[in-house]
Amino acid sequence: DRTDVAVYTPADIQNGMAYAKQAAKKYPTLDSVYVTTCFSGTVLGPGPNAAKWQPVVDFCDERTLLTVYPWYGGADPGNIDTQMQWSWNNGLKQVQARKKEIVIAEIGWPSAGGRATSVDNERINYETTKKWVSFGNPMKMEFDTYWFEMFDEPWKTKEGPQGPHWGLCTGGPNPQPKFAFTG
């Protein structure tokens, strides 16, 4: 629950990345460290923002992390194809065209707090997403993906009633899985 209203420019982000790249050189054993940043999945989509963010995407080492949330796009938990195709057409493929590996750094479904939210729908979406990112998409591609998130965060209330409920497991001192994981 950030309370600041900071807006970071492309130069701010690129300067931070330059600092991290320089600092990493001090540790030669960290040869597999990649410096990147996380963008909205539409960072290079059509519109005026793409040109100002292209240099930052280009400055990422090999990979670019992107957030994609079909829930916000109004998807059905068991069918994310339309929203994921939109994300592909409006940002992801443009990042790939710049020779960066796409990493979906945040994707998920809340279990409470809004439209189509339930533990069962979170489970259905988890399985659907797992298939989609494992070659089950029209591009027949596999995407490295990080689910948002492992544990519920009850303090995340600023983004709306769904904020605390994105975890695959409950929060608190004794977290429990919300559903059985397959495969």
Short mmCIF file of C-alpha atoms in Angstrom, two decimals:
data_model
loop_
_atom_site.label_atom_id
_atom_site.label_comp_id
_atom_site.label_asym_id
_atom_site.label_seq_id
_atom_site.Cartn_x
_atom_site.Cartn_y
_atom_site.Cartn_z
CA ASP A 1 0.00 0.00 0.00
CA ARG A 2 2.23 2.76 -1.29
CA THR A 3 1.22 6.18 -0.13
CA ASP A 4 3.42 8.13 -2.52
CA VAL A 5 2.29 9.29 -5.91
CA ALA A 6 5.68 9.15 -7.56
CA VAL A 7 5.80 9.00 -11.31
CA TYR A 8 9.00 7.61 -12.73
CA THR A 9 10.21 8.76 -16.10
CA PRO A 10 11.97 6.51 -18.60
CA ALA A 11 15.20 8.28 -17.66
CA ASP A 12 14.65 7.50 -13.94
CA ILE A 13 14.19 3.82 -14.70
CA GLN A 14 17.11 3.64 -17.12
CA ASN A 15 19.38 5.43 -14.62
CA GLY A 16 18.43 2.92 -11.94
CA MET A 17 19.15 0.06 -14.30
CA ALA A 18 22.53 1.58 -15.24
CA TYR A 19 23.41 1.80 -11.56
CA ALA A 20 22.47 -1.87 -11.06
CA LYS A 21 24.50 -2.97 -14.09
CA GLN A 22 27.54 -1.07 -12.83
CA ALA A 23 27.16 -2.50 -9.32
CA ALA A 24 26.84 -6.06 -10.65
CA LYS A 25 30.24 -5.75 -12.36
CA LYS A 26 31.82 -5.68 -8.89
CA TYR A 27 30.77 -9.32 -8.44
CA PRO A 28 32.18 -11.37 -11.34
CA THR A 29 30.70 -14.59 -9.95
CA LEU A 30 27.25 -13.18 -10.71
CA ASP A 31 27.60 -13.85 -14.42
CA SER A 32 23.98 -14.94 -14.76
CA VAL A 33 22.45 -11.81 -13.25
CA TYR A 34 20.19 -9.92 -15.62
CA VAL A 35 19.18 -6.33 -15.11
CA THR A 36 15.70 -5.56 -16.31
CA THR A 37 12.57 -3.81 -15.10
CA CYS A 38 8.90 -4.68 -15.05
CA PHE A 39 6.49 -2.94 -17.40
CA SER A 40 2.81 -3.09 -18.13
CA GLY A 41 2.28 -5.62 -20.89
CA THR A 42 1.32 -2.76 -23.18
CA VAL A 43 4.53 -0.74 -22.75
CA LEU A 44 5.31 -0.80 -26.47
CA GLY A 45 1.75 -1.02 -27.70
CA PRO A 46 0.27 1.46 -30.15
CA GLY A 47 0.28 5.04 -28.97
CA PRO A 48 2.61 7.86 -27.94
CA ASN A 49 4.17 6.12 -24.93
CA ALA A 50 5.91 3.39 -26.95
CA ALA A 51 8.60 5.66 -28.40
CA LYS A 52 9.64 7.06 -25.03
CA TRP A 53 9.89 3.59 -23.46
CA GLN A 54 11.70 1.81 -26.34
CA PRO A 55 15.18 2.83 -25.10
CA VAL A 56 14.40 1.43 -21.64
CA VAL A 57 13.19 -1.88 -23.11
CA ASP A 58 16.34 -1.98 -25.24
CA PHE A 59 18.47 -1.36 -22.13
CA CYS A 60 17.09 -4.49 -20.42
CA ASP A 61 19.48 -7.44 -20.39
CA GLU A 62 18.05 -10.18 -22.62
CA ARG A 63 14.67 -10.28 -20.86
CA THR A 64 11.85 -7.86 -20.32
CA LEU A 65 9.38 -8.44 -17.51
CA LEU A 66 5.76 -7.64 -18.28
CA THR A 67 2.55 -7.68 -16.27
CA VAL A 68 -0.61 -9.10 -17.82
CA TYR A 69 -3.91 -9.38 -15.94
CA PRO A 70 -6.82 -10.94 -17.88
CA TRP A 71 -9.08 -10.40 -14.83
CA TYR A 72 -8.85 -6.62 -15.27
CA GLY A 73 -9.74 -7.10 -18.95
CA GLY A 74 -13.00 -8.83 -18.05
CA ALA A 75 -11.92 -12.37 -18.94
CA ASP A 76 -13.76 -15.50 -17.94
CA PRO A 77 -11.49 -17.46 -15.55
CA GLY A 78 -11.49 -20.46 -17.90
CA ASN A 79 -10.98 -18.49 -21.11
CA ILE A 80 -8.27 -15.84 -21.20
CA ASP A 81 -7.61 -16.13 -24.94
CA THR A 82 -9.16 -12.81 -26.01
CA GLN A 83 -7.39 -10.76 -23.32
CA MET A 84 -4.07 -12.55 -23.81
CA GLN A 85 -4.26 -12.12 -27.59
CA TRP A 86 -4.97 -8.42 -27.05
CA SER A 87 -1.90 -8.18 -24.78
CA TRP A 88 0.17 -9.98 -27.42
CA ASN A 89 -1.00 -7.64 -30.19
CA ASN A 90 -0.68 -4.48 -28.08
CA GLY A 91 2.70 -4.79 -26.42
CA LEU A 92 4.15 -8.26 -25.96
CA LYS A 93 5.01 -8.93 -29.60
CA GLN A 94 6.52 -5.45 -29.90
CA VAL A 95 8.88 -6.27 -27.03
CA GLN A 96 9.78 -9.58 -28.70
CA ALA A 97 10.45 -7.75 -31.98
CA ARG A 98 13.15 -5.81 -30.10
CA LYS A 99 14.90 -9.16 -29.49
CA LYS A 100 13.95 -9.43 -25.82
CA GLU A 101 12.72 -12.57 -24.17
CA ILE A 102 9.26 -11.98 -22.76
CA VAL A 103 8.79 -12.91 -19.12
CA ILE A 104 5.27 -12.57 -17.78
CA ALA A 105 6.29 -11.31 -14.38
CA GLU A 106 2.79 -10.92 -12.97
CA ILE A 107 -0.40 -12.72 -13.87
CA GLY A 108 -3.15 -13.95 -11.60
CA TRP A 109 -6.77 -14.00 -10.50
CA PRO A 110 -8.20 -12.82 -7.19
CA SER A 111 -10.23 -15.20 -5.05
CA ALA A 112 -12.51 -12.49 -3.61
CA GLY A 113 -13.43 -8.86 -3.91
CA GLY A 114 -15.00 -8.38 -7.31
CA ARG A 115 -16.41 -9.73 -10.54
CA ALA A 116 -16.02 -13.50 -11.01
CA THR A 117 -13.91 -13.88 -7.87
CA SER A 118 -13.95 -17.11 -5.88
CA VAL A 119 -11.42 -19.70 -4.86
CA ASP A 120 -12.82 -22.02 -7.52
CA ASN A 121 -12.43 -19.34 -10.21
CA GLU A 122 -8.87 -18.66 -9.05
CA ARG A 123 -8.14 -22.39 -9.41
CA ILE A 124 -9.78 -22.55 -12.85
CA ASN A 125 -7.78 -19.53 -13.99
CA TYR A 126 -4.54 -20.93 -12.57
CA GLU A 127 -5.01 -24.10 -14.64
CA THR A 128 -6.09 -22.11 -17.72
CA THR A 129 -3.11 -19.77 -17.44
CA LYS A 130 -0.70 -22.65 -16.91
CA LYS A 131 -1.88 -24.21 -20.19
CA TRP A 132 -1.82 -20.89 -22.07
CA VAL A 133 1.79 -20.08 -21.11
CA SER A 134 2.89 -23.67 -21.86
CA PHE A 135 2.41 -23.58 -25.65
CA GLY A 136 -1.41 -23.50 -25.34
CA ASN A 137 -1.72 -20.17 -27.13
CA PRO A 138 -2.19 -19.22 -30.79
CA MET A 139 1.53 -18.36 -31.13
CA LYS A 140 2.47 -21.87 -29.90
CA MET A 141 5.01 -20.26 -27.56
CA GLU A 142 6.12 -20.98 -24.03
CA PHE A 143 6.46 -18.05 -21.64
CA ASP A 144 8.43 -17.91 -18.40
CA THR A 145 5.75 -16.79 -15.98
CA TYR A 146 5.46 -15.71 -12.35
CA TRP A 147 2.07 -16.00 -10.69
CA PHE A 148 0.93 -13.01 -8.70
CA GLU A 149 1.11 -14.02 -5.97
CA MET A 150 1.99 -16.81 -3.54
CA PHE A 151 0.28 -15.45 -0.42
CA ASP A 152 -2.69 -13.18 0.20
CA GLU A 153 -1.66 -9.73 1.43
CA PRO A 154 -4.46 -8.40 3.67
CA TRP A 155 -2.88 -4.94 3.83
CA LYS A 156 -3.25 -4.37 0.06
CA THR A 157 -6.47 -2.38 0.08
CA LYS A 158 -5.66 0.70 -2.03
CA GLU A 159 -6.29 -1.09 -5.35
CA GLY A 160 -9.81 -2.11 -4.36
CA PRO A 161 -11.56 -4.96 -2.56
CA GLN A 162 -9.74 -7.59 -4.66
CA GLY A 163 -6.30 -6.29 -3.54
CA PRO A 164 -5.79 -8.61 -0.56
CA HIS A 165 -6.93 -11.76 -2.39
CA TRP A 166 -4.46 -12.59 -5.19
CA GLY A 167 -2.50 -15.28 -3.34
CA LEU A 168 -2.51 -18.96 -4.19
CA CYS A 169 -2.30 -19.46 -0.43
CA THR A 170 -3.92 -17.66 2.45
CA GLY A 171 -1.86 -15.08 4.32
CA GLY A 172 -1.05 -14.82 7.98
CA PRO A 173 1.20 -16.83 10.30
CA ASN A 174 -0.05 -20.25 9.06
CA PRO A 175 -0.68 -19.91 5.31
CA GLN A 176 -2.59 -22.71 3.60
CA PRO A 177 -3.06 -23.48 -0.10
CA LYS A 178 -6.47 -22.36 -1.30
CA PHE A 179 -6.79 -25.35 -3.62
CA ALA A 180 -4.92 -28.49 -4.66
CA PHE A 181 -2.36 -27.92 -7.38
CA THR A 182 -2.13 -30.37 -10.27
CA GLY A 183 0.74 -31.21 -12.57
#
